[in-house]
Amino acid sequence: MSVYAVKWNKFHPRIFLSASADWTVKLWDHGQKLPLMSFDLGNAVGDVAWSPYSASVFGAVTNDGKVHVFDLAENKHEPMCDQKVVRKSKLTHIVFNPRQPLLLVGDDRGGVLCLKLSPNLRKTEVIREKEKEAAAASAGGDAIAKKPPPKKRGADAGGTDAAAAEQKIQTPADKEVSRLEQLLGLGEKGQRGAQ
């Protein structure tokens, strides 16, 4: 069956998606022979796109006029949203706006639609962490979060290792990559078991 689109994940250099006529979107690690995940959308998939703000969100369009948006951080098996947006056309292209929560979809009759994403489909890993911290604080769990770190003992008790301090600081993009690897079960070397 034909593959209509292949797109790299903006955050993770080894992860990409494929969209094909066999009704599937497949998620791949370029170091593996088999896909990590496969999503059957019930109709030929014209295009697929990763969101520019989250490593775990992607969208796909199908020949039956539906837009499917997945967030692997919320549900690995079902789309967070699938909506029919055209009646007699096949959707052929999808793209996320790089700055605003908007999607553009194009069809085989020359039409382009602009769709606004709901707030739950706009979450980044940083936003998810803040929500968890707020929930823990409101539940009385902030006492645990404010506990001071244990005192160092031994040779390096007086100073800090600059390399270790640098490793602990993660950019938002690093957090997205870490979260995606965790969701996909990728180990430190990027392998999922022995295949």
JSON list of C-alpha atoms in Angstrom, two decimals:
[
{"chain": "A", "resi": 1, "resn": "MET", "atom": "CA", "xyz": [0.00, 0.00, 0.00]},
{"chain": "A", "resi": 2, "resn": "SER", "atom": "CA", "xyz": [1.11, 3.55, -0.68]},
{"chain": "A", "resi": 3, "resn": "VAL", "atom": "CA", "xyz": [2.68, 5.72, 1.99]},
{"chain": "A", "resi": 4, "resn": "TYR", "atom": "CA", "xyz": [1.37, 9.27, 1.57]},
{"chain": "A", "resi": 5, "resn": "ALA", "atom": "CA", "xyz": [3.37, 11.12, 4.23]},
{"chain": "A", "resi": 6, "resn": "VAL", "atom": "CA", "xyz": [6.34, 10.70, 6.55]},
{"chain": "A", "resi": 7, "resn": "LYS", "atom": "CA", "xyz": [7.12, 13.30, 9.26]},
{"chain": "A", "resi": 8, "resn": "TRP", "atom": "CA", "xyz": [9.94, 13.55, 11.82]},
{"chain": "A", "resi": 9, "resn": "ASN", "atom": "CA", "xyz": [9.15, 14.46, 15.42]},
{"chain": "A", "resi": 10, "resn": "LYS", "atom": "CA", "xyz": [10.43, 17.99, 16.09]},
{"chain": "A", "resi": 11, "resn": "PHE", "atom": "CA", "xyz": [11.67, 17.05, 19.57]},
{"chain": "A", "resi": 12, "resn": "HIS", "atom": "CA", "xyz": [13.07, 13.55, 19.12]},
{"chain": "A", "resi": 13, "resn": "PRO", "atom": "CA", "xyz": [15.62, 12.93, 16.34]},
{"chain": "A", "resi": 14, "resn": "ARG", "atom": "CA", "xyz": [14.83, 9.21, 15.93]},
{"chain": "A", "resi": 15, "resn": "ILE", "atom": "CA", "xyz": [11.01, 9.24, 16.02]},
{"chain": "A", "resi": 16, "resn": "PHE", "atom": "CA", "xyz": [8.80, 9.70, 12.96]},
{"chain": "A", "resi": 17, "resn": "LEU", "atom": "CA", "xyz": [5.27, 9.00, 11.73]},
{"chain": "A", "resi": 18, "resn": "SER", "atom": "CA", "xyz": [4.01, 7.52, 8.47]},
{"chain": "A", "resi": 19, "resn": "ALA", "atom": "CA", "xyz": [0.54, 7.86, 6.95]},
{"chain": "A", "resi": 20, "resn": "SER", "atom": "CA", "xyz": [-0.63, 5.34, 4.37]},
{"chain": "A", "resi": 21, "resn": "ALA", "atom": "CA", "xyz": [-3.39, 3.95, 2.21]},
{"chain": "A", "resi": 22, "resn": "ASP", "atom": "CA", "xyz": [-3.68, 0.87, 4.45]},
{"chain": "A", "resi": 23, "resn": "TRP", "atom": "CA", "xyz": [-5.66, 3.03, 6.93]},
{"chain": "A", "resi": 24, "resn": "THR", "atom": "CA", "xyz": [-2.81, 3.30, 9.42]},
{"chain": "A", "resi": 25, "resn": "VAL", "atom": "CA", "xyz": [-0.60, 5.88, 11.05]},
{"chain": "A", "resi": 26, "resn": "LYS", "atom": "CA", "xyz": [2.56, 4.20, 12.27]},
{"chain": "A", "resi": 27, "resn": "LEU", "atom": "CA", "xyz": [4.99, 5.56, 14.81]},
{"chain": "A", "resi": 28, "resn": "TRP", "atom": "CA", "xyz": [8.60, 4.54, 14.16]},
{"chain": "A", "resi": 29, "resn": "ASP", "atom": "CA", "xyz": [12.03, 4.68, 15.74]},
{"chain": "A", "resi": 30, "resn": "HIS", "atom": "CA", "xyz": [14.45, 4.81, 12.81]},
{"chain": "A", "resi": 31, "resn": "GLY", "atom": "CA", "xyz": [16.72, 2.33, 14.61]},
{"chain": "A", "resi": 32, "resn": "GLN", "atom": "CA", "xyz": [14.00, -0.35, 14.67]},
{"chain": "A", "resi": 33, "resn": "LYS", "atom": "CA", "xyz": [12.72, -2.54, 11.83]},
{"chain": "A", "resi": 34, "resn": "LEU", "atom": "CA", "xyz": [9.13, -2.65, 13.09]},
{"chain": "A", "resi": 35, "resn": "PRO", "atom": "CA", "xyz": [6.89, 0.26, 14.09]},
{"chain": "A", "resi": 36, "resn": "LEU", "atom": "CA", "xyz": [6.64, 1.10, 17.79]},
{"chain": "A", "resi": 37, "resn": "MET", "atom": "CA", "xyz": [2.90, 1.74, 17.47]},
{"chain": "A", "resi": 38, "resn": "SER", "atom": "CA", "xyz": [0.21, 1.50, 14.81]},
{"chain": "A", "resi": 39, "resn": "PHE", "atom": "CA", "xyz": [-3.13, 3.32, 14.75]},
{"chain": "A", "resi": 40, "resn": "ASP", "atom": "CA", "xyz": [-5.93, 2.07, 12.47]},
{"chain": "A", "resi": 41, "resn": "LEU", "atom": "CA", "xyz": [-8.07, 5.08, 11.47]},
{"chain": "A", "resi": 42, "resn": "GLY", "atom": "CA", "xyz": [-10.64, 3.16, 9.41]},
{"chain": "A", "resi": 43, "resn": "ASN", "atom": "CA", "xyz": [-9.89, 4.94, 6.12]},
{"chain": "A", "resi": 44, "resn": "ALA", "atom": "CA", "xyz": [-6.90, 5.86, 3.97]},
{"chain": "A", "resi": 45, "resn": "VAL", "atom": "CA", "xyz": [-4.70, 8.39, 5.78]},
{"chain": "A", "resi": 46, "resn": "GLY", "atom": "CA", "xyz": [-3.77, 11.34, 3.56]},
{"chain": "A", "resi": 47, "resn": "ASP", "atom": "CA", "xyz": [-1.34, 13.18, 5.82]},
{"chain": "A", "resi": 48, "resn": "VAL", "atom": "CA", "xyz": [0.07, 13.33, 9.32]},
{"chain": "A", "resi": 49, "resn": "ALA", "atom": "CA", "xyz": [1.77, 16.09, 11.35]},
{"chain": "A", "resi": 50, "resn": "TRP", "atom": "CA", "xyz": [3.48, 16.42, 14.72]},
{"chain": "A", "resi": 51, "resn": "SER", "atom": "CA", "xyz": [2.47, 19.33, 16.90]},
{"chain": "A", "resi": 52, "resn": "PRO", "atom": "CA", "xyz": [5.17, 22.00, 17.31]},
{"chain": "A", "resi": 53, "resn": "TYR", "atom": "CA", "xyz": [4.63, 22.35, 21.08]},
{"chain": "A", "resi": 54, "resn": "SER", "atom": "CA", "xyz": [4.45, 18.78, 22.40]},
{"chain": "A", "resi": 55, "resn": "ALA", "atom": "CA", "xyz": [6.44, 15.67, 21.52]},
{"chain": "A", "resi": 56, "resn": "SER", "atom": "CA", "xyz": [3.43, 13.45, 22.19]},
{"chain": "A", "resi": 57, "resn": "VAL", "atom": "CA", "xyz": [0.72, 15.20, 20.11]},
{"chain": "A", "resi": 58, "resn": "PHE", "atom": "CA", "xyz": [0.09, 14.54, 16.43]},
{"chain": "A", "resi": 59, "resn": "GLY", "atom": "CA", "xyz": [-2.76, 14.86, 13.97]},
{"chain": "A", "resi": 60, "resn": "ALA", "atom": "CA", "xyz": [-3.85, 12.94, 10.89]},
{"chain": "A", "resi": 61, "resn": "VAL", "atom": "CA", "xyz": [-6.46, 13.38, 8.15]},
{"chain": "A", "resi": 62, "resn": "THR", "atom": "CA", "xyz": [-8.37, 10.64, 6.35]},
{"chain": "A", "resi": 63, "resn": "ASN", "atom": "CA", "xyz": [-10.24, 10.17, 3.08]},
{"chain": "A", "resi": 64, "resn": "ASP", "atom": "CA", "xyz": [-13.59, 10.11, 4.88]},
{"chain": "A", "resi": 65, "resn": "GLY", "atom": "CA", "xyz": [-13.16, 13.79, 5.83]},
{"chain": "A", "resi": 66, "resn": "LYS", "atom": "CA", "xyz": [-12.08, 13.28, 9.43]},
{"chain": "A", "resi": 67, "resn": "VAL", "atom": "CA", "xyz": [-9.36, 14.97, 11.46]},
{"chain": "A", "resi": 68, "resn": "HIS", "atom": "CA", "xyz": [-7.82, 12.79, 14.20]},
{"chain": "A", "resi": 69, "resn": "VAL", "atom": "CA", "xyz": [-5.71, 14.33, 16.98]},
{"chain": "A", "resi": 70, "resn": "PHE", "atom": "CA", "xyz": [-3.76, 12.07, 19.33]},
{"chain": "A", "resi": 71, "resn": "ASP", "atom": "CA", "xyz": [-1.98, 12.87, 22.58]},
{"chain": "A", "resi": 72, "resn": "LEU", "atom": "CA", "xyz": [0.11, 9.87, 23.57]},
{"chain": "A", "resi": 73, "resn": "ALA", "atom": "CA", "xyz": [0.61, 11.34, 27.05]},
{"chain": "A", "resi": 74, "resn": "GLU", "atom": "CA", "xyz": [-3.14, 11.05, 27.66]},
{"chain": "A", "resi": 75, "resn": "ASN", "atom": "CA", "xyz": [-4.14, 7.95, 25.65]},
{"chain": "A", "resi": 76, "resn": "LYS", "atom": "CA", "xyz": [-1.86, 5.68, 23.64]},
{"chain": "A", "resi": 77, "resn": "HIS", "atom": "CA", "xyz": [-4.67, 3.83, 21.86]},
{"chain": "A", "resi": 78, "resn": "GLU", "atom": "CA", "xyz": [-7.44, 6.25, 20.93]},
{"chain": "A", "resi": 79, "resn": "PRO", "atom": "CA", "xyz": [-7.47, 9.78, 19.52]},
{"chain": "A", "resi": 80, "resn": "MET", "atom": "CA", "xyz": [-8.30, 12.60, 21.91]},
{"chain": "A", "resi": 81, "resn": "CYS", "atom": "CA", "xyz": [-10.43, 14.00, 19.12]},
{"chain": "A", "resi": 82, "resn": "ASP", "atom": "CA", "xyz": [-11.73, 12.72, 15.79]},
{"chain": "A", "resi": 83, "resn": "GLN", "atom": "CA", "xyz": [-14.10, 14.95, 13.93]},
{"chain": "A", "resi": 84, "resn": "LYS", "atom": "CA", "xyz": [-15.62, 14.91, 10.47]},
{"chain": "A", "resi": 85, "resn": "VAL", "atom": "CA", "xyz": [-15.01, 18.35, 9.00]},
{"chain": "A", "resi": 86, "resn": "VAL", "atom": "CA", "xyz": [-15.95, 17.87, 5.31]},
{"chain": "A", "resi": 87, "resn": "ARG", "atom": "CA", "xyz": [-18.70, 15.81, 3.72]},
{"chain": "A", "resi": 88, "resn": "LYS", "atom": "CA", "xyz": [-17.89, 15.05, 0.09]},
{"chain": "A", "resi": 89, "resn": "SER", "atom": "CA", "xyz": [-14.14, 15.67, 0.04]},
{"chain": "A", "resi": 90, "resn": "LYS", "atom": "CA", "xyz": [-11.08, 13.69, 0.99]},
{"chain": "A", "resi": 91, "resn": "LEU", "atom": "CA", "xyz": [-8.74, 15.43, 3.40]},
{"chain": "A", "resi": 92, "resn": "THR", "atom": "CA", "xyz": [-5.24, 15.47, 1.96]},
{"chain": "A", "resi": 93, "resn": "HIS", "atom": "CA", "xyz": [-3.07, 17.70, 4.18]},
{"chain": "A", "resi": 94, "resn": "ILE", "atom": "CA", "xyz": [-2.72, 18.81, 7.79]},
{"chain": "A", "resi": 95, "resn": "VAL", "atom": "CA", "xyz": [-0.40, 21.33, 9.46]},
{"chain": "A", "resi": 96, "resn": "PHE", "atom": "CA", "xyz": [-0.16, 22.78, 12.97]},
{"chain": "A", "resi": 97, "resn": "ASN", "atom": "CA", "xyz": [0.35, 26.52, 13.39]},
{"chain": "A", "resi": 98, "resn": "PRO", "atom": "CA", "xyz": [3.79, 26.97, 15.02]},
{"chain": "A", "resi": 99, "resn": "ARG", "atom": "CA", "xyz": [2.62, 29.68, 17.46]},
{"chain": "A", "resi": 100, "resn": "GLN", "atom": "CA", "xyz": [-1.13, 29.44, 17.95]},
{"chain": "A", "resi": 101, "resn": "PRO", "atom": "CA", "xyz": [-3.42, 26.49, 18.78]},
{"chain": "A", "resi": 102, "resn": "LEU", "atom": "CA", "xyz": [-4.66, 26.16, 15.20]},
{"chain": "A", "resi": 103, "resn": "LEU", "atom": "CA", "xyz": [-4.73, 23.40, 12.59]},
{"chain": "A", "resi": 104, "resn": "LEU", "atom": "CA", "xyz": [-5.06, 23.83, 8.85]},
{"chain": "A", "resi": 105, "resn": "VAL", "atom": "CA", "xyz": [-6.48, 20.98, 6.79]},
{"chain": "A", "resi": 106, "resn": "GLY", "atom": "CA", "xyz": [-6.74, 20.82, 3.02]},
{"chain": "A", "resi": 107, "resn": "ASP", "atom": "CA", "xyz": [-8.97, 18.66, 0.82]},
{"chain": "A", "resi": 108, "resn": "ASP", "atom": "CA", "xyz": [-8.96, 17.24, -2.70]},
{"chain": "A", "resi": 109, "resn": "ARG", "atom": "CA", "xyz": [-11.40, 19.91, -3.94]},
{"chain": "A", "resi": 110, "resn": "GLY", "atom": "CA", "xyz": [-9.14, 22.86, -3.13]},
{"chain": "A", "resi": 111, "resn": "GLY", "atom": "CA", "xyz": [-10.68, 23.75, 0.22]},
{"chain": "A", "resi": 112, "resn": "VAL", "atom": "CA", "xyz": [-8.71, 24.73, 3.32]},
{"chain": "A", "resi": 113, "resn": "LEU", "atom": "CA", "xyz": [-10.21, 24.79, 6.81]},
{"chain": "A", "resi": 114, "resn": "CYS", "atom": "CA", "xyz": [-8.78, 26.35, 9.95]},
{"chain": "A", "resi": 115, "resn": "LEU", "atom": "CA", "xyz": [-9.60, 24.51, 13.18]},
{"chain": "A", "resi": 116, "resn": "LYS", "atom": "CA", "xyz": [-8.90, 25.66, 16.75]},
{"chain": "A", "resi": 117, "resn": "LEU", "atom": "CA", "xyz": [-7.55, 23.07, 19.17]},
{"chain": "A", "resi": 118, "resn": "SER", "atom": "CA", "xyz": [-9.29, 22.62, 22.49]},
{"chain": "A", "resi": 119, "resn": "PRO", "atom": "CA", "xyz": [-7.21, 23.51, 25.59]},
{"chain": "A", "resi": 120, "resn": "ASN", "atom": "CA", "xyz": [-6.56, 19.88, 26.56]},
{"chain": "A", "resi": 121, "resn": "LEU", "atom": "CA", "xyz": [-4.79, 19.33, 23.20]},
{"chain": "A", "resi": 122, "resn": "ARG", "atom": "CA", "xyz": [-2.39, 22.24, 23.76]},
{"chain": "A", "resi": 123, "resn": "LYS", "atom": "CA", "xyz": [-0.57, 20.94, 26.83]},
{"chain": "A", "resi": 124, "resn": "THR", "atom": "CA", "xyz": [3.21, 20.77, 26.91]},
{"chain": "A", "resi": 125, "resn": "GLU", "atom": "CA", "xyz": [5.21, 18.69, 29.39]},
{"chain": "A", "resi": 126, "resn": "VAL", "atom": "CA", "xyz": [5.99, 21.87, 31.36]},
{"chain": "A", "resi": 127, "resn": "ILE", "atom": "CA", "xyz": [2.26, 22.64, 31.70]},
{"chain": "A", "resi": 128, "resn": "ARG", "atom": "CA", "xyz": [1.54, 19.05, 32.80]},
{"chain": "A", "resi": 129, "resn": "GLU", "atom": "CA", "xyz": [4.24, 19.32, 35.50]},
{"chain": "A", "resi": 130, "resn": "LYS", "atom": "CA", "xyz": [2.78, 22.61, 36.78]},
{"chain": "A", "resi": 131, "resn": "GLU", "atom": "CA", "xyz": [-0.70, 21.06, 36.94]},
{"chain": "A", "resi": 132, "resn": "LYS", "atom": "CA", "xyz": [0.66, 18.09, 38.95]},
{"chain": "A", "resi": 133, "resn": "GLU", "atom": "CA", "xyz": [2.47, 20.44, 41.36]},
{"chain": "A", "resi": 134, "resn": "ALA", "atom": "CA", "xyz": [-0.67, 22.54, 41.83]},
{"chain": "A", "resi": 135, "resn": "ALA", "atom": "CA", "xyz": [-2.76, 19.43, 42.46]},
{"chain": "A", "resi": 136, "resn": "ALA", "atom": "CA", "xyz": [-0.22, 18.14, 44.99]},
{"chain": "A", "resi": 137, "resn": "ALA", "atom": "CA", "xyz": [-0.11, 21.54, 46.73]},
{"chain": "A", "resi": 138, "resn": "SER", "atom": "CA", "xyz": [-3.89, 21.74, 47.00]},
{"chain": "A", "resi": 139, "resn": "ALA", "atom": "CA", "xyz": [-3.99, 18.18, 48.39]},
{"chain": "A", "resi": 140, "resn": "GLY", "atom": "CA", "xyz": [-1.45, 19.03, 51.09]},
{"chain": "A", "resi": 141, "resn": "GLY", "atom": "CA", "xyz": [1.45, 17.39, 49.25]},
{"chain": "A", "resi": 142, "resn": "ASP", "atom": "CA", "xyz": [3.45, 20.65, 49.08]},
{"chain": "A", "resi": 143, "resn": "ALA", "atom": "CA", "xyz": [5.20, 19.84, 52.36]},
{"chain": "A", "resi": 144, "resn": "ILE", "atom": "CA", "xyz": [6.94, 16.97, 50.59]},
{"chain": "A", "resi": 145, "resn": "ALA", "atom": "CA", "xyz": [7.88, 19.11, 47.60]},
{"chain": "A", "resi": 146, "resn": "LYS", "atom": "CA", "xyz": [9.45, 21.82, 49.83]},
{"chain": "A", "resi": 147, "resn": "LYS", "atom": "CA", "xyz": [11.62, 19.40, 51.82]},
{"chain": "A", "resi": 148, "resn": "PRO", "atom": "CA", "xyz": [15.28, 20.48, 51.58]},
{"chain": "A", "resi": 149, "resn": "PRO", "atom": "CA", "xyz": [17.72, 18.20, 49.76]},
{"chain": "A", "resi": 150, "resn": "PRO", "atom": "CA", "xyz": [19.82, 15.88, 51.92]},
{"chain": "A", "resi": 151, "resn": "LYS", "atom": "CA", "xyz": [23.20, 17.21, 53.05]},
{"chain": "A", "resi": 152, "resn": "LYS", "atom": "CA", "xyz": [26.23, 15.91, 51.20]},
{"chain": "A", "resi": 153, "resn": "ARG", "atom": "CA", "xyz": [28.84, 13.91, 53.03]},
{"chain": "A", "resi": 154, "resn": "GLY", "atom": "CA", "xyz": [32.32, 12.92, 52.03]},
{"chain": "A", "resi": 155, "resn": "ALA", "atom": "CA", "xyz": [34.94, 14.49, 49.75]},
{"chain": "A", "resi": 156, "resn": "ASP", "atom": "CA", "xyz": [32.64, 16.71, 47.70]},
{"chain": "A", "resi": 157, "resn": "ALA", "atom": "CA", "xyz": [30.55, 18.02, 50.60]},
{"chain": "A", "resi": 158, "resn": "GLY", "atom": "CA", "xyz": [31.93, 21.54, 50.24]},
{"chain": "A", "resi": 159, "resn": "GLY", "atom": "CA", "xyz": [31.49, 21.98, 46.49]},
{"chain": "A", "resi": 160, "resn": "THR", "atom": "CA", "xyz": [29.21, 20.97, 43.68]},
{"chain": "A", "resi": 161, "resn": "ASP", "atom": "CA", "xyz": [30.03, 19.10, 40.55]},
{"chain": "A", "resi": 162, "resn": "ALA", "atom": "CA", "xyz": [29.29, 21.46, 37.64]},
{"chain": "A", "resi": 163, "resn": "ALA", "atom": "CA", "xyz": [28.63, 18.58, 35.22]},
{"chain": "A", "resi": 164, "resn": "ALA", "atom": "CA", "xyz": [26.07, 17.03, 37.56]},
{"chain": "A", "resi": 165, "resn": "ALA", "atom": "CA", "xyz": [24.36, 20.39, 38.04]},
{"chain": "A", "resi": 166, "resn": "GLU", "atom": "CA", "xyz": [24.21, 20.91, 34.27]},
{"chain": "A", "resi": 167, "resn": "GLN", "atom": "CA", "xyz": [22.69, 17.47, 33.74]},
{"chain": "A", "resi": 168, "resn": "LYS", "atom": "CA", "xyz": [19.86, 18.18, 36.20]},
{"chain": "A", "resi": 169, "resn": "ILE", "atom": "CA", "xyz": [18.73, 21.30, 34.34]},
{"chain": "A", "resi": 170, "resn": "GLN", "atom": "CA", "xyz": [16.37, 20.30, 31.54]},
{"chain": "A", "resi": 171, "resn": "THR", "atom": "CA", "xyz": [15.00, 22.59, 28.89]},
{"chain": "A", "resi": 172, "resn": "PRO", "atom": "CA", "xyz": [11.33, 22.26, 27.96]},
{"chain": "A", "resi": 173, "resn": "ALA", "atom": "CA", "xyz": [12.41, 20.43, 24.79]},
{"chain": "A", "resi": 174, "resn": "ASP", "atom": "CA", "xyz": [14.48, 17.98, 26.87]},
{"chain": "A", "resi": 175, "resn": "LYS", "atom": "CA", "xyz": [11.43, 17.32, 29.03]},
{"chain": "A", "resi": 176, "resn": "GLU", "atom": "CA", "xyz": [9.37, 16.60, 25.92]},
{"chain": "A", "resi": 177, "resn": "VAL", "atom": "CA", "xyz": [11.97, 14.10, 24.67]},
{"chain": "A", "resi": 178, "resn": "SER", "atom": "CA", "xyz": [12.18, 12.39, 28.07]},
{"chain": "A", "resi": 179, "resn": "ARG", "atom": "CA", "xyz": [8.41, 12.12, 28.30]},
{"chain": "A", "resi": 180, "resn": "LEU", "atom": "CA", "xyz": [8.11, 10.69, 24.78]},
{"chain": "A", "resi": 181, "resn": "GLU", "atom": "CA", "xyz": [10.82, 8.11, 25.47]},
{"chain": "A", "resi": 182, "resn": "GLN", "atom": "CA", "xyz": [9.03, 7.14, 28.67]},
{"chain": "A", "resi": 183, "resn": "LEU", "atom": "CA", "xyz": [5.67, 6.83, 26.86]},
{"chain": "A", "resi": 184, "resn": "LEU", "atom": "CA", "xyz": [7.17, 4.70, 24.10]},
{"chain": "A", "resi": 185, "resn": "GLY", "atom": "CA", "xyz": [9.24, 2.54, 26.43]},
{"chain": "A", "resi": 186, "resn": "LEU", "atom": "CA", "xyz": [12.54, 3.54, 24.87]},
{"chain": "A", "resi": 187, "resn": "GLY", "atom": "CA", "xyz": [15.58, 2.83, 27.04]},
{"chain": "A", "resi": 188, "resn": "GLU", "atom": "CA", "xyz": [18.70, 4.92, 27.45]},
{"chain": "A", "resi": 189, "resn": "LYS", "atom": "CA", "xyz": [20.10, 3.54, 24.21]},
{"chain": "A", "resi": 190, "resn": "GLY", "atom": "CA", "xyz": [16.80, 4.04, 22.38]},
{"chain": "A", "resi": 191, "resn": "GLN", "atom": "CA", "xyz": [16.03, 0.34, 22.20]},
{"chain": "A", "resi": 192, "resn": "ARG", "atom": "CA", "xyz": [12.80, -1.32, 23.23]},
{"chain": "A", "resi": 193, "resn": "GLY", "atom": "CA", "xyz": [13.92, -4.75, 24.31]},
{"chain": "A", "resi": 194, "resn": "ALA", "atom": "CA", "xyz": [15.83, -7.10, 22.04]},
{"chain": "A", "resi": 195, "resn": "GLN", "atom": "CA", "xyz": [14.31, -7.36, 18.60]}
]
